[in-house]
Amino acid sequence: MPGKKRLLHVVLLCICAAVGFSACGEDAEQAQLLAVAAKSKRRDAPAQKTPFGQKASDYVLTFAEEFDRYNGALWTDHLWYEDSHPTKNYTVENGVLKIWPQRDASGKFFNRTLVTDGKFEQKYGYFEMEAKLPRGKGTWPAFWLFAHPGNRRPEIDIMEAYPGGVDPWGYTDDSGVSRPTAYGATVWRDEGVSAGGRQIDARRDLSAKFHKYAAKWEPDRVTFYLDGKETYSVDVRMDDPMFILVDLWFGSSSGEPDDTTPTGKSNSYEINYIRAWQFRHRSHH
């Protein structure tokens, strides 16, 4: 059914539902048509999700986490080699995943990692996250791809930020709180074996608003993007399917968290969506 006619049909069916099916034909037939219309709407919706700044016709959507709820069928809240920390410091609300700095019962900050390990993985394609980063010394938010086949550890770090690191990783505001202005993008052939990496200076406070962090993974190259603009590329061959990770860890170039590090939900690593696409053309497979 052409688009306009289908829309008119759905509107008429909704009117019929409001006044009672008895005035519009058989109940069963109308109910079936409404169900078909609803299913069609759900099926058409993903087509609108295209990689930001990319040619939509080059891609097919394979993963769309919009965070309407926490979906345990997609995510595990710990890595394969460690248990989930019992202190709750993440939630999904108002269509956003939030992970925040928190001290546990012993007074220590602890890491939180959400992964699709064993639930979704992909070889090649375009991977994108829209997020707002947390503030504070020691915070280390990240978005990356990873695999652990045998003893190998291939990895693509799409975004790793270190607000507490020295300029230009970030700066300290008037209240003494560290804010991120840069992040790292890195490709690892294996643990400790870097294929290339770069510190990307965004020249803006990445905790102030949402930005899009992405990577296009091709058979012989990985290209990184910020808000649809290319920032860095690495000529490298990575052949292992990888799963998706988002985490809020502490330390590394961000230093150790302290009393200046804001805790609680109001200082969350906020993720609006995570999406992945595969290349439409066979030449990329």
mmCIF file of N, CA, C and O in Angstrom, residues 43-122:
data_model
loop_
_atom_site.group_PDB
_atom_site.id
_atom_site.type_symbol
_atom_site.label_atom_id
_atom_site.label_comp_id
_atom_site.label_asym_id
_atom_site.label_seq_id
_atom_site.Cartn_x
_atom_site.Cartn_y
_atom_site.Cartn_z
ATOM 1 N N ARG A 43 8.822 -1.906 11.942
ATOM 2 C CA ARG A 43 9.772 -2.392 10.952
ATOM 3 C C ARG A 43 10.416 -1.238 10.188
ATOM 4 O O ARG A 43 11.591 -1.265 9.854
ATOM 5 N N ASP A 44 9.653 -0.185 9.911
ATOM 6 C CA ASP A 44 10.170 0.937 9.142
ATOM 7 C C ASP A 44 11.086 1.832 9.964
ATOM 8 O O ASP A 44 11.969 2.486 9.431
ATOM 9 N N ALA A 45 10.880 1.877 11.277
ATOM 10 C CA ALA A 45 11.602 2.825 12.119
ATOM 11 C C ALA A 45 13.122 2.703 12.024
ATOM 12 O O ALA A 45 13.804 3.716 11.920
ATOM 13 N N PRO A 46 13.740 1.484 12.057
ATOM 14 C CA PRO A 46 15.192 1.387 12.021
ATOM 15 C C PRO A 46 15.815 1.999 10.779
ATOM 16 O O PRO A 46 16.965 2.426 10.804
ATOM 17 N N ALA A 47 15.068 2.062 9.662
ATOM 18 C CA ALA A 47 15.614 2.598 8.425
ATOM 19 C C ALA A 47 15.996 4.072 8.580
ATOM 20 O O ALA A 47 16.801 4.609 7.833
ATOM 21 N N GLN A 48 15.426 4.755 9.550
ATOM 22 C CA GLN A 48 15.716 6.161 9.780
ATOM 23 C C GLN A 48 17.021 6.348 10.554
ATOM 24 O O GLN A 48 17.526 7.459 10.635
ATOM 25 N N LYS A 49 17.550 5.289 11.126
ATOM 26 C CA LYS A 49 18.780 5.373 11.905
ATOM 27 C C LYS A 49 19.967 5.143 10.976
ATOM 28 O O LYS A 49 20.304 4.011 10.643
ATOM 29 N N THR A 50 20.604 6.201 10.530
ATOM 30 C CA THR A 50 21.717 6.098 9.602
ATOM 31 C C THR A 50 22.971 6.675 10.244
ATOM 32 O O THR A 50 22.893 7.558 11.101
ATOM 33 N N PRO A 51 24.153 6.219 9.830
ATOM 34 C CA PRO A 51 25.398 6.734 10.413
ATOM 35 C C PRO A 51 25.533 8.234 10.164
ATOM 36 O O PRO A 51 25.384 8.689 9.032
ATOM 37 N N PHE A 52 25.827 8.976 11.195
ATOM 38 C CA PHE A 52 25.893 10.428 11.089
ATOM 39 C C PHE A 52 27.060 10.838 10.190
ATOM 40 O O PHE A 52 28.198 10.440 10.407
ATOM 41 N N GLY A 53 26.746 11.620 9.147
ATOM 42 C CA GLY A 53 27.781 12.100 8.245
ATOM 43 C C GLY A 53 28.199 11.116 7.178
ATOM 44 O O GLY A 53 29.071 11.416 6.362
ATOM 45 N N GLN A 54 27.574 9.933 7.146
ATOM 46 C CA GLN A 54 27.905 8.915 6.157
ATOM 47 C C GLN A 54 26.778 8.792 5.125
ATOM 48 O O GLN A 54 25.661 9.263 5.349
ATOM 49 N N LYS A 55 27.056 8.133 4.017
ATOM 50 C CA LYS A 55 26.059 7.895 2.984
ATOM 51 C C LYS A 55 25.175 6.727 3.418
ATOM 52 O O LYS A 55 25.645 5.593 3.541
ATOM 53 N N ALA A 56 23.913 7.012 3.676
ATOM 54 C CA ALA A 56 23.010 6.017 4.259
ATOM 55 C C ALA A 56 22.905 4.748 3.422
ATOM 56 O O ALA A 56 22.817 3.641 3.959
ATOM 57 N N SER A 57 22.925 4.877 2.107
ATOM 58 C CA SER A 57 22.728 3.716 1.232
ATOM 59 C C SER A 57 23.891 2.735 1.279
ATOM 60 O O SER A 57 23.793 1.627 0.758
ATOM 61 N N ASP A 58 25.007 3.127 1.908
ATOM 62 C CA ASP A 58 26.171 2.237 2.005
ATOM 63 C C ASP A 58 26.075 1.259 3.170
ATOM 64 O O ASP A 58 26.921 0.373 3.302
ATOM 65 N N TYR A 59 25.042 1.417 4.026
ATOM 66 C CA TYR A 59 25.014 0.668 5.274
ATOM 67 C C TYR A 59 23.675 -0.018 5.535
ATOM 68 O O TYR A 59 22.628 0.420 5.064
ATOM 69 N N VAL A 60 23.752 -1.086 6.321
ATOM 70 C CA VAL A 60 22.569 -1.805 6.808
ATOM 71 C C VAL A 60 22.654 -1.867 8.339
ATOM 72 O O VAL A 60 23.661 -2.314 8.887
ATOM 73 N N LEU A 61 21.623 -1.409 9.012
ATOM 74 C CA LEU A 61 21.616 -1.397 10.473
ATOM 75 C C LEU A 61 21.612 -2.819 11.032
ATOM 76 O O LEU A 61 20.814 -3.662 10.616
ATOM 77 N N THR A 62 22.518 -3.089 11.967
ATOM 78 C CA THR A 62 22.606 -4.428 12.572
ATOM 79 C C THR A 62 22.399 -4.408 14.091
ATOM 80 O O THR A 62 22.104 -5.439 14.690
ATOM 81 N N PHE A 63 22.581 -3.238 14.709
ATOM 82 C CA PHE A 63 22.474 -3.130 16.163
ATOM 83 C C PHE A 63 21.979 -1.735 16.492
ATOM 84 O O PHE A 63 22.566 -0.741 16.054
ATOM 85 N N ALA A 64 20.884 -1.632 17.250
ATOM 86 C CA ALA A 64 20.340 -0.323 17.615
ATOM 87 C C ALA A 64 19.872 -0.368 19.058
ATOM 88 O O ALA A 64 18.785 -0.837 19.366
ATOM 89 N N GLU A 65 20.721 0.116 19.952
ATOM 90 C CA GLU A 65 20.374 0.198 21.369
ATOM 91 C C GLU A 65 20.009 1.649 21.674
ATOM 92 O O GLU A 65 20.874 2.522 21.743
ATOM 93 N N GLU A 66 18.710 1.888 21.831
ATOM 94 C CA GLU A 66 18.213 3.245 22.070
ATOM 95 C C GLU A 66 18.005 3.516 23.555
ATOM 96 O O GLU A 66 17.597 4.605 23.947
ATOM 97 N N PHE A 67 18.237 2.522 24.382
ATOM 98 C CA PHE A 67 18.111 2.627 25.834
ATOM 99 C C PHE A 67 16.729 3.098 26.279
ATOM 100 O O PHE A 67 16.581 3.979 27.124
ATOM 101 N N ASP A 68 15.712 2.482 25.699
ATOM 102 C CA ASP A 68 14.349 2.668 26.191
ATOM 103 C C ASP A 68 14.175 1.935 27.518
ATOM 104 O O ASP A 68 13.270 2.230 28.291
ATOM 105 N N ARG A 69 15.052 0.957 27.763
ATOM 106 C CA ARG A 69 15.074 0.188 29.002
ATOM 107 C C ARG A 69 16.441 -0.483 29.082
ATOM 108 O O ARG A 69 17.197 -0.468 28.107
ATOM 109 N N TYR A 70 16.757 -1.068 30.244
ATOM 110 C CA TYR A 70 17.985 -1.860 30.317
ATOM 111 C C TYR A 70 17.663 -3.242 29.776
ATOM 112 O O TYR A 70 16.803 -3.954 30.310
ATOM 113 N N ASN A 71 18.336 -3.637 28.723
ATOM 114 C CA ASN A 71 18.043 -4.886 28.039
ATOM 115 C C ASN A 71 19.105 -5.934 28.376
ATOM 116 O O ASN A 71 20.203 -5.935 27.823
ATOM 117 N N GLY A 72 18.754 -6.849 29.273
ATOM 118 C CA GLY A 72 19.681 -7.891 29.678
ATOM 119 C C GLY A 72 19.965 -8.908 28.592
ATOM 120 O O GLY A 72 20.914 -9.685 28.698
ATOM 121 N N ALA A 73 19.146 -8.891 27.518
ATOM 122 C CA ALA A 73 19.403 -9.782 26.387
ATOM 123 C C ALA A 73 20.561 -9.267 25.537
ATOM 124 O O ALA A 73 21.122 -10.012 24.733
ATOM 125 N N LEU A 74 20.932 -7.985 25.714
ATOM 126 C CA LEU A 74 22.026 -7.399 24.954
ATOM 127 C C LEU A 74 23.275 -7.162 25.796
ATOM 128 O O LEU A 74 24.390 -7.216 25.285
ATOM 129 N N TRP A 75 23.088 -6.887 27.098
ATOM 130 C CA TRP A 75 24.198 -6.428 27.916
ATOM 131 C C TRP A 75 24.463 -7.318 29.124
ATOM 132 O O TRP A 75 23.551 -7.869 29.713
ATOM 133 N N THR A 76 25.726 -7.402 29.477
ATOM 134 C CA THR A 76 26.178 -8.007 30.729
ATOM 135 C C THR A 76 26.949 -6.927 31.485
ATOM 136 O O THR A 76 27.734 -6.192 30.879
ATOM 137 N N ASP A 77 26.745 -6.812 32.794
ATOM 138 C CA ASP A 77 27.335 -5.695 33.537
ATOM 139 C C ASP A 77 28.674 -6.038 34.193
ATOM 140 O O ASP A 77 29.005 -5.548 35.268
ATOM 141 N N HIS A 78 29.454 -6.872 33.515
ATOM 142 C CA HIS A 78 30.800 -7.186 34.007
ATOM 143 C C HIS A 78 31.582 -7.843 32.882
ATOM 144 O O HIS A 78 31.019 -8.294 31.884
ATOM 145 N N LEU A 79 32.889 -7.901 33.027
ATOM 146 C CA LEU A 79 33.741 -8.579 32.058
ATOM 147 C C LEU A 79 33.788 -10.073 32.330
ATOM 148 O O LEU A 79 33.431 -10.529 33.415
ATOM 149 N N TRP A 80 34.245 -10.823 31.334
ATOM 150 C CA TRP A 80 34.222 -12.280 31.459
ATOM 151 C C TRP A 80 35.120 -12.797 32.570
ATOM 152 O O TRP A 80 34.920 -13.893 33.071
ATOM 153 N N TYR A 81 36.098 -11.985 32.994
ATOM 154 C CA TYR A 81 37.048 -12.452 34.005
ATOM 155 C C TYR A 81 36.788 -11.845 35.388
ATOM 156 O O TYR A 81 37.565 -12.075 36.307
ATOM 157 N N GLU A 82 35.712 -11.049 35.547
ATOM 158 C CA GLU A 82 35.431 -10.476 36.859
ATOM 159 C C GLU A 82 33.930 -10.408 37.116
ATOM 160 O O GLU A 82 33.129 -10.321 36.183
ATOM 161 N N ASP A 83 33.551 -10.448 38.377
ATOM 162 C CA ASP A 83 32.136 -10.394 38.746
ATOM 163 C C ASP A 83 31.622 -8.955 38.716
ATOM 164 O O ASP A 83 32.383 -7.991 38.774
ATOM 165 N N SER A 84 30.303 -8.840 38.655
ATOM 166 C CA SER A 84 29.671 -7.529 38.712
ATOM 167 C C SER A 84 29.820 -6.943 40.126
ATOM 168 O O SER A 84 29.620 -7.646 41.119
ATOM 169 N N HIS A 85 30.182 -5.666 40.215
ATOM 170 C CA HIS A 85 30.292 -5.039 41.529
ATOM 171 C C HIS A 85 28.893 -4.867 42.117
ATOM 172 O O HIS A 85 27.977 -4.396 41.439
ATOM 173 N N PRO A 86 28.678 -5.241 43.367
ATOM 174 C CA PRO A 86 27.333 -5.214 43.955
ATOM 175 C C PRO A 86 26.757 -3.820 44.189
ATOM 176 O O PRO A 86 25.536 -3.654 44.294
ATOM 177 N N THR A 87 27.614 -2.789 44.281
ATOM 178 C CA THR A 87 27.106 -1.427 44.477
ATOM 179 C C THR A 87 26.560 -0.903 43.157
ATOM 180 O O THR A 87 27.278 -0.855 42.156
ATOM 181 N N LYS A 88 25.292 -0.510 43.149
ATOM 182 C CA LYS A 88 24.645 -0.074 41.903
ATOM 183 C C LYS A 88 25.064 1.347 41.549
ATOM 184 O O LYS A 88 24.923 2.265 42.339
ATOM 185 N N ASN A 89 25.593 1.506 40.338
ATOM 186 C CA ASN A 89 25.972 2.850 39.883
ATOM 187 C C ASN A 89 25.622 3.055 38.409
ATOM 188 O O ASN A 89 26.310 3.791 37.690
ATOM 189 N N TYR A 90 24.564 2.401 37.959
ATOM 190 C CA TYR A 90 24.104 2.614 36.590
ATOM 191 C C TYR A 90 22.604 2.363 36.516
ATOM 192 O O TYR A 90 22.028 1.614 37.316
ATOM 193 N N THR A 91 21.970 3.008 35.543
ATOM 194 C CA THR A 91 20.535 2.812 35.318
ATOM 195 C C THR A 91 20.192 3.299 33.920
ATOM 196 O O THR A 91 21.007 3.948 33.257
ATOM 197 N N VAL A 92 18.983 2.995 33.487
ATOM 198 C CA VAL A 92 18.452 3.546 32.242
ATOM 199 C C VAL A 92 17.196 4.324 32.598
ATOM 200 O O VAL A 92 16.285 3.792 33.224
ATOM 201 N N GLU A 93 17.172 5.601 32.231
ATOM 202 C CA GLU A 93 15.996 6.421 32.481
ATOM 203 C C GLU A 93 15.869 7.496 31.409
ATOM 204 O O GLU A 93 16.868 8.018 30.920
ATOM 205 N N ASN A 94 14.623 7.770 31.033
ATOM 206 C CA ASN A 94 14.337 8.784 30.007
ATOM 207 C C ASN A 94 15.121 8.552 28.723
ATOM 208 O O ASN A 94 15.593 9.495 28.075
ATOM 209 N N GLY A 95 15.268 7.281 28.360
ATOM 210 C CA GLY A 95 15.935 6.938 27.105
ATOM 211 C C GLY A 95 17.443 7.099 27.116
ATOM 212 O O GLY A 95 18.073 7.150 26.052
ATOM 213 N N VAL A 96 18.046 7.155 28.304
ATOM 214 C CA VAL A 96 19.487 7.351 28.409
ATOM 215 C C VAL A 96 20.089 6.362 29.411
ATOM 216 O O VAL A 96 19.542 6.162 30.494
ATOM 217 N N LEU A 97 21.204 5.734 29.021
ATOM 218 C CA LEU A 97 21.981 4.925 29.960
ATOM 219 C C LEU A 97 22.869 5.861 30.766
ATOM 220 O O LEU A 97 23.556 6.711 30.196
ATOM 221 N N LYS A 98 22.861 5.713 32.085
ATOM 222 C CA LYS A 98 23.688 6.542 32.951
ATOM 223 C C LYS A 98 24.575 5.659 33.824
ATOM 224 O O LYS A 98 24.096 4.738 34.475
ATOM 225 N N ILE A 99 25.882 5.960 33.803
ATOM 226 C CA ILE A 99 26.856 5.296 34.681
ATOM 227 C C ILE A 99 27.600 6.402 35.411
ATOM 228 O O ILE A 99 28.118 7.323 34.774
ATOM 229 N N TRP A 100 27.648 6.346 36.742
ATOM 230 C CA TRP A 100 28.215 7.467 37.493
ATOM 231 C C TRP A 100 29.297 7.014 38.476
ATOM 232 O O TRP A 100 29.314 5.864 38.929
ATOM 233 N N PRO A 101 30.208 7.932 38.833
ATOM 234 C CA PRO A 101 31.225 7.627 39.840
ATOM 235 C C PRO A 101 30.560 7.406 41.201
ATOM 236 O O PRO A 101 29.687 8.177 41.605
ATOM 237 N N GLN A 102 30.977 6.365 41.869
ATOM 238 C CA GLN A 102 30.372 6.038 43.159
ATOM 239 C C GLN A 102 31.413 5.343 44.034
ATOM 240 O O GLN A 102 32.230 4.566 43.536
ATOM 241 N N ARG A 103 31.364 5.588 45.319
ATOM 242 C CA ARG A 103 32.205 4.854 46.257
ATOM 243 C C ARG A 103 31.422 3.652 46.777
ATOM 244 O O ARG A 103 30.218 3.747 46.994
ATOM 245 N N ASP A 104 32.114 2.544 46.987
ATOM 246 C CA ASP A 104 31.448 1.368 47.537
ATOM 247 C C ASP A 104 31.466 1.424 49.068
ATOM 248 O O ASP A 104 31.847 2.435 49.664
ATOM 249 N N ALA A 105 31.058 0.341 49.700
ATOM 250 C CA ALA A 105 30.955 0.322 51.170
ATOM 251 C C ALA A 105 32.303 0.557 51.851
ATOM 252 O O ALA A 105 32.357 1.046 52.988
ATOM 253 N N SER A 106 33.392 0.257 51.148
ATOM 254 C CA SER A 106 34.723 0.462 51.725
ATOM 255 C C SER A 106 35.247 1.868 51.472
ATOM 256 O O SER A 106 36.338 2.217 51.934
ATOM 257 N N GLY A 107 34.478 2.673 50.717
ATOM 258 C CA GLY A 107 34.896 4.041 50.427
ATOM 259 C C GLY A 107 35.713 4.186 49.162
ATOM 260 O O GLY A 107 36.175 5.290 48.837
ATOM 261 N N LYS A 108 35.872 3.084 48.412
ATOM 262 C CA LYS A 108 36.691 3.127 47.201
ATOM 263 C C LYS A 108 35.820 3.303 45.954
ATOM 264 O O LYS A 108 34.699 2.805 45.886
ATOM 265 N N PHE A 109 36.366 4.009 44.958
ATOM 266 C CA PHE A 109 35.731 4.065 43.654
ATOM 267 C C PHE A 109 35.928 2.718 42.963
ATOM 268 O O PHE A 109 36.949 2.056 43.166
ATOM 269 N N PHE A 110 34.984 2.323 42.135
ATOM 270 C CA PHE A 110 35.072 1.016 41.472
ATOM 271 C C PHE A 110 34.662 1.138 40.015
ATOM 272 O O PHE A 110 33.917 2.036 39.622
ATOM 273 N N ASN A 111 35.173 0.214 39.205
ATOM 274 C CA ASN A 111 34.895 0.211 37.773
ATOM 275 C C ASN A 111 33.520 -0.387 37.470
ATOM 276 O O ASN A 111 33.048 -1.283 38.178
ATOM 277 N N ARG A 112 32.912 0.099 36.385
ATOM 278 C CA ARG A 112 31.671 -0.499 35.875
ATOM 279 C C ARG A 112 31.823 -0.682 34.368
ATOM 280 O O ARG A 112 32.203 0.244 33.658
ATOM 281 N N THR A 113 31.511 -1.882 33.892
ATOM 282 C CA THR A 113 31.640 -2.207 32.477
ATOM 283 C C THR A 113 30.374 -2.900 31.987
ATOM 284 O O THR A 113 29.891 -3.835 32.624
ATOM 285 N N LEU A 114 29.843 -2.440 30.862
ATOM 286 C CA LEU A 114 28.717 -3.100 30.206
ATOM 287 C C LEU A 114 29.195 -3.599 28.853
ATOM 288 O O LEU A 114 29.795 -2.845 28.077
ATOM 289 N N VAL A 115 28.934 -4.878 28.562
ATOM 290 C CA VAL A 115 29.454 -5.492 27.336
ATOM 291 C C VAL A 115 28.379 -6.312 26.643
ATOM 292 O O VAL A 115 27.422 -6.779 27.268
ATOM 293 N N THR A 116 28.572 -6.517 25.331
ATOM 294 C CA THR A 116 27.688 -7.406 24.560
ATOM 295 C C THR A 116 28.368 -8.750 24.303
ATOM 296 O O THR A 116 27.963 -9.488 23.416
ATOM 297 N N ASP A 117 29.381 -9.062 25.064
ATOM 298 C CA ASP A 117 30.138 -10.311 24.905
ATOM 299 C C ASP A 117 29.199 -11.518 24.955
ATOM 300 O O ASP A 117 28.453 -11.700 25.926
ATOM 301 N N GLY A 118 29.222 -12.336 23.913
ATOM 302 C CA GLY A 118 28.363 -13.516 23.839
ATOM 303 C C GLY A 118 26.950 -13.217 23.393
ATOM 304 O O GLY A 118 26.141 -14.137 23.231
ATOM 305 N N LYS A 119 26.640 -11.929 23.155
ATOM 306 C CA LYS A 119 25.280 -11.527 22.777
ATOM 307 C C LYS A 119 25.225 -10.772 21.447
ATOM 308 O O LYS A 119 24.248 -10.851 20.728
ATOM 309 N N PHE A 120 26.289 -10.019 21.157
ATOM 310 C CA PHE A 120 26.403 -9.370 19.850
ATOM 311 C C PHE A 120 27.874 -9.140 19.557
ATOM 312 O O PHE A 120 28.628 -8.640 20.384
ATOM 313 N N GLU A 121 28.276 -9.517 18.351
ATOM 314 C CA GLU A 121 29.612 -9.201 17.863
ATOM 315 C C GLU A 121 29.528 -8.988 16.357
ATOM 316 O O GLU A 121 28.567 -9.432 15.710
ATOM 317 N N GLN A 122 30.519 -8.304 15.799
ATOM 318 C CA GLN A 122 30.489 -8.011 14.368
ATOM 319 C C GLN A 122 31.899 -7.804 13.850
ATOM 320 O O GLN A 122 32.763 -7.272 14.552
#
